[in-house]
PDB file of C-alpha atoms in Angstrom:
ATOM      1  CA  GLN W   1       7.785 -13.882  21.676  1.00 91.00           C
ATOM      2  CA  VAL W   2       5.204 -12.997  18.389  1.00 93.00           C
ATOM      3  CA  GLN W   3       4.936 -16.409  16.511  1.00 95.00           C
ATOM      4  CA  LEU W   4       2.487 -16.836  13.443  1.00 97.00           C
ATOM      5  CA  VAL W   5       2.846 -20.594  12.471  1.00 95.00           C
ATOM      6  CA  GLU W   6       1.017 -21.435   8.933  1.00 96.00           C
ATOM      7  CA  SER W   7      -0.305 -24.683   7.763  1.00 95.00           C
ATOM      8  CA  GLY W   8      -2.325 -26.186   5.337  1.00 96.00           C
ATOM      9  CA  GLY W   9      -0.514 -25.302   1.886  1.00 94.00           C
ATOM     10  CA  GLY W  10       0.077 -27.826  -0.811  1.00 97.00           C
ATOM     11  CA  PHE W  11      -0.540 -29.187  -4.549  1.00 98.00           C
ATOM     12  CA  VAL W  12      -3.701 -29.291  -5.523  1.00 98.00           C
ATOM     13  CA  HIS W  13      -5.236 -29.691  -9.276  1.00 98.00           C
ATOM     14  CA  ASN W  14      -7.745 -26.948 -10.809  1.00 98.00           C
ATOM     15  CA  GLY W  15     -11.131 -26.117  -9.083  1.00 98.00           C
ATOM     16  CA  GLU W  16      -9.752 -27.996  -6.156  1.00 98.00           C
ATOM     17  CA  SER W  17      -9.483 -26.661  -2.469  1.00 98.00           C
ATOM     18  CA  LEU W  18      -7.327 -26.071   0.508  1.00 98.00           C
ATOM     19  CA  GLU W  19      -7.455 -24.047   3.491  1.00 98.00           C
ATOM     20  CA  LEU W  20      -4.872 -22.245   4.930  1.00 98.00           C
ATOM     21  CA  SER W  21      -4.419 -21.800   8.683  1.00 98.00           C
ATOM     22  CA  CYS W  22      -2.270 -19.397  11.155  1.00 98.00           C
ATOM     23  CA  ALA W  23      -2.116 -20.178  14.501  1.00 98.00           C
ATOM     24  CA  ALA W  24      -0.871 -16.578  16.063  1.00 97.00           C
ATOM     25  CA  SER W  25       0.235 -16.143  19.884  1.00 96.00           C
ATOM     26  CA  GLY W  26       2.707 -13.533  21.663  1.00 96.00           C
ATOM     27  CA  PHE W  27       0.530 -10.113  21.296  1.00 95.00           C
ATOM     28  CA  ALA W  28      -2.937  -9.413  21.646  1.00 96.00           C
ATOM     29  CA  PHE W  29      -4.772 -11.233  18.657  1.00 96.00           C
ATOM     30  CA  GLU W  30      -8.295 -10.256  19.215  1.00 96.00           C
ATOM     31  CA  THR W  31      -7.042  -6.195  18.903  1.00 96.00           C
ATOM     32  CA  TYR W  32      -5.308  -7.173  15.271  1.00 97.00           C
ATOM     33  CA  SER W  33      -6.417  -6.858  11.883  1.00 97.00           C
ATOM     34  CA  VAL W  34      -5.282 -10.161  10.302  1.00 98.00           C
ATOM     35  CA  GLY W  35      -4.715 -11.299   6.940  1.00 98.00           C
ATOM     36  CA  TRP W  36      -2.965 -12.944   4.001  1.00 98.00           C
ATOM     37  CA  TYR W  37      -0.467 -12.005   1.436  1.00 98.00           C
ATOM     38  CA  ARG W  38       0.699 -13.905  -1.512  1.00 98.00           C
ATOM     39  CA  GLN W  39       4.035 -13.832  -3.775  1.00 98.00           C
ATOM     40  CA  ALA W  40       4.725 -15.782  -7.241  1.00 97.00           C
ATOM     41  CA  PRO W  41       7.562 -16.534  -8.665  1.00 92.00           C
ATOM     42  CA  GLY W  42       8.876 -13.298 -10.436  1.00 95.00           C
ATOM     43  CA  LYS W  43       5.825 -11.024  -9.074  1.00 97.00           C
ATOM     44  CA  GLU W  44       5.426  -8.648  -6.716  1.00 97.00           C
ATOM     45  CA  ARG W  45       3.805  -9.466  -3.188  1.00 97.00           C
ATOM     46  CA  GLU W  46      -0.233  -9.457  -3.302  1.00 97.00           C
ATOM     47  CA  ARG W  47      -2.610  -7.963  -0.819  1.00 97.00           C
ATOM     48  CA  VAL W  48      -4.862 -11.237  -0.539  1.00 98.00           C
ATOM     49  CA  SER W  49      -7.320 -10.903   2.159  1.00 98.00           C
ATOM     50  CA  CYS W  50      -8.034  -9.642   5.622  1.00 98.00           C
ATOM     51  CA  ILE W  51     -10.030  -9.162   8.203  1.00 98.00           C
ATOM     52  CA  SER W  52     -10.589  -7.025  11.243  1.00 97.00           C
ATOM     53  CA  SER W  53     -10.883  -7.295  14.635  1.00 96.00           C
ATOM     54  CA  ASP W  54     -14.594  -6.532  14.172  1.00 94.00           C
ATOM     55  CA  GLY W  55     -15.191  -8.511  11.531  1.00 95.00           C
ATOM     56  CA  ARG W  56     -14.697  -6.315   8.620  1.00 96.00           C
ATOM     57  CA  ILE W  57     -13.413  -8.127   5.232  1.00 97.00           C
ATOM     58  CA  TYR W  58     -10.981  -7.560   2.002  1.00 97.00           C
ATOM     59  CA  TYR W  59     -10.686  -9.570  -0.887  1.00 98.00           C
ATOM     60  CA  MET W  60      -8.561  -8.658  -3.793  1.00 97.00           C
ATOM     61  CA  ASP W  61     -10.639  -8.880  -7.019  1.00 97.00           C
ATOM     62  CA  SER W  62      -9.413 -12.303  -8.526  1.00 97.00           C
ATOM     63  CA  VAL W  63     -10.355 -14.432  -5.468  1.00 98.00           C
ATOM     64  CA  GLN W  64     -13.677 -12.347  -4.406  1.00 97.00           C
ATOM     65  CA  GLY W  65     -16.095 -15.173  -4.532  1.00 98.00           C
ATOM     66  CA  ARG W  66     -14.020 -18.026  -4.144  1.00 98.00           C
ATOM     67  CA  PHE W  67     -11.849 -17.762  -0.978  1.00 98.00           C
ATOM     68  CA  ILE W  68     -13.186 -16.998   2.153  1.00 98.00           C
ATOM     69  CA  ILE W  69     -11.340 -15.597   5.322  1.00 98.00           C
ATOM     70  CA  SER W  70     -12.083 -16.174   8.871  1.00 98.00           C
ATOM     71  CA  ARG W  71     -10.872 -16.076  12.603  1.00 98.00           C
ATOM     72  CA  ASP W  72     -11.282 -17.342  15.607  1.00 98.00           C
ATOM     73  CA  ASN W  73      -9.994 -15.108  18.550  1.00 97.00           C
ATOM     74  CA  ARG W  74     -10.608 -17.722  21.545  1.00 97.00           C
ATOM     75  CA  ALA W  75      -7.992 -20.169  19.923  1.00 97.00           C
ATOM     76  CA  ASN W  76      -5.735 -17.129  18.428  1.00 97.00           C
ATOM     77  CA  LYS W  77      -6.065 -18.549  15.295  1.00 98.00           C
ATOM     78  CA  PHE W  78      -7.030 -17.267  11.591  1.00 98.00           C
ATOM     79  CA  SER W  79      -7.884 -19.052   8.275  1.00 98.00           C
ATOM     80  CA  LEU W  80      -8.208 -18.696   4.526  1.00 98.00           C
ATOM     81  CA  GLN W  81     -10.495 -21.096   2.601  1.00 98.00           C
ATOM     82  CA  MET W  82      -9.650 -21.231  -0.962  1.00 98.00           C
ATOM     83  CA  ASN W  83     -12.020 -22.676  -3.455  1.00 98.00           C
ATOM     84  CA  SER W  84     -12.132 -23.253  -6.947  1.00 98.00           C
ATOM     85  CA  LEU W  85      -8.264 -22.816  -6.901  1.00 98.00           C
ATOM     86  CA  LYS W  86      -6.830 -21.679 -10.351  1.00 98.00           C
ATOM     87  CA  PRO W  87      -3.245 -22.328 -11.345  1.00 97.00           C
ATOM     88  CA  GLU W  88      -2.751 -18.421 -11.422  1.00 97.00           C
ATOM     89  CA  ASP W  89      -3.045 -18.763  -7.355  1.00 98.00           C
ATOM     90  CA  THR W  90       0.002 -20.479  -7.146  1.00 98.00           C
ATOM     91  CA  ALA W  91       2.234 -18.714  -4.881  1.00 98.00           C
ATOM     92  CA  VAL W  92       3.526 -18.546  -1.535  1.00 98.00           C
ATOM     93  CA  TYR W  93       1.341 -17.392   1.018  1.00 98.00           C
ATOM     94  CA  TYR W  94       1.975 -15.231   4.165  1.00 98.00           C
ATOM     95  CA  CYS W  95      -0.103 -14.767   6.980  1.00 98.00           C
ATOM     96  CA  VAL W  96       0.093 -11.462   8.684  1.00 97.00           C
ATOM     97  CA  THR W  97      -1.348  -9.066  11.611  1.00 97.00           C
ATOM     98  CA  ASP W  98      -1.420  -5.392  11.923  1.00 95.00           C
ATOM     99  CA  PRO W  99      -2.200  -3.198  14.938  1.00 94.00           C
ATOM    100  CA  ARG W 100      -3.091   0.143  12.873  1.00 94.00           C
ATOM    101  CA  PRO W 101      -6.818   1.047  13.403  1.00 91.00           C
ATOM    102  CA  GLY W 102      -8.769   0.785  10.037  1.00 91.00           C
ATOM    103  CA  ALA W 103      -5.673  -1.095   8.443  1.00 94.00           C
ATOM    104  CA  CYS W 104      -8.670  -3.732   7.574  1.00 96.00           C
ATOM    105  CA  ARG W 105     -12.031  -2.326   6.098  1.00 94.00           C
ATOM    106  CA  TRP W 106     -14.800  -3.454   4.102  1.00 91.00           C
ATOM    107  CA  GLY W 107     -12.853  -2.993   0.142  1.00 87.00           C
ATOM    108  CA  THR W 108      -9.670  -1.765   1.115  1.00 92.00           C
ATOM    109  CA  MET W 109      -6.355  -3.540   3.188  1.00 93.00           C
ATOM    110  CA  ILE W 110      -3.953  -0.864   3.733  1.00 92.00           C
ATOM    111  CA  PRO W 111      -0.532  -1.868   2.637  1.00 93.00           C
ATOM    112  CA  GLY W 112       2.060  -3.078   5.288  1.00 91.00           C
ATOM    113  CA  PHE W 113       2.122  -5.574   8.558  1.00 92.00           C
ATOM    114  CA  ARG W 114       3.680  -5.604  11.979  1.00 92.00           C
ATOM    115  CA  HIS W 115       4.147  -9.476  11.641  1.00 95.00           C
ATOM    116  CA  MET W 116       4.596 -11.777   9.008  1.00 96.00           C
ATOM    117  CA  GLY W 117       4.247 -15.706   9.074  1.00 96.00           C
ATOM    118  CA  GLN W 118       7.147 -18.069   7.304  1.00 95.00           C
ATOM    119  CA  GLY W 119       5.034 -18.862   4.067  1.00 96.00           C
ATOM    120  CA  THR W 120       3.355 -21.668   2.728  1.00 97.00           C
ATOM    121  CA  GLN W 121       3.718 -23.102  -0.780  1.00 98.00           C
ATOM    122  CA  VAL W 122       0.198 -23.201  -2.687  1.00 98.00           C
ATOM    123  CA  SER W 123       0.678 -25.034  -6.001  1.00 98.00           C
ATOM    124  CA  VAL W 124      -2.202 -25.168  -8.707  1.00 98.00           C
ATOM    125  CA  SER W 125      -1.500 -27.269 -11.933  1.00 97.00           C
ATOM    126  CA  SER W 126      -3.799 -26.854 -14.437  1.00 93.00           C
TER     127      SER W 126
END
């Protein structure tokens, strides 16, 4: 049974940091691309970041230089370190996985995913 368990969301002030984590089980984690989507109220879901099985990384433009994605294949876990948070980063963040070759490449995150976590709220006040 596939499970993605997210943790680390919360409420912070403008400029502060949070780290989101996603613990995965039930599938061949090391062969999947993994990443993060987010969705703010009244807005479409956005592809935030991903990291492929061999370490290729994508960031959406608005988080480039502020967010850092990482993965630990021994622990079946991946994380999103979010620095210099802004009010516009406020959203529910979802961890996702994708088995498709090339789903995550330098500068590209292909839409779609195989599994999605339950979501964790990130709220940033001004």
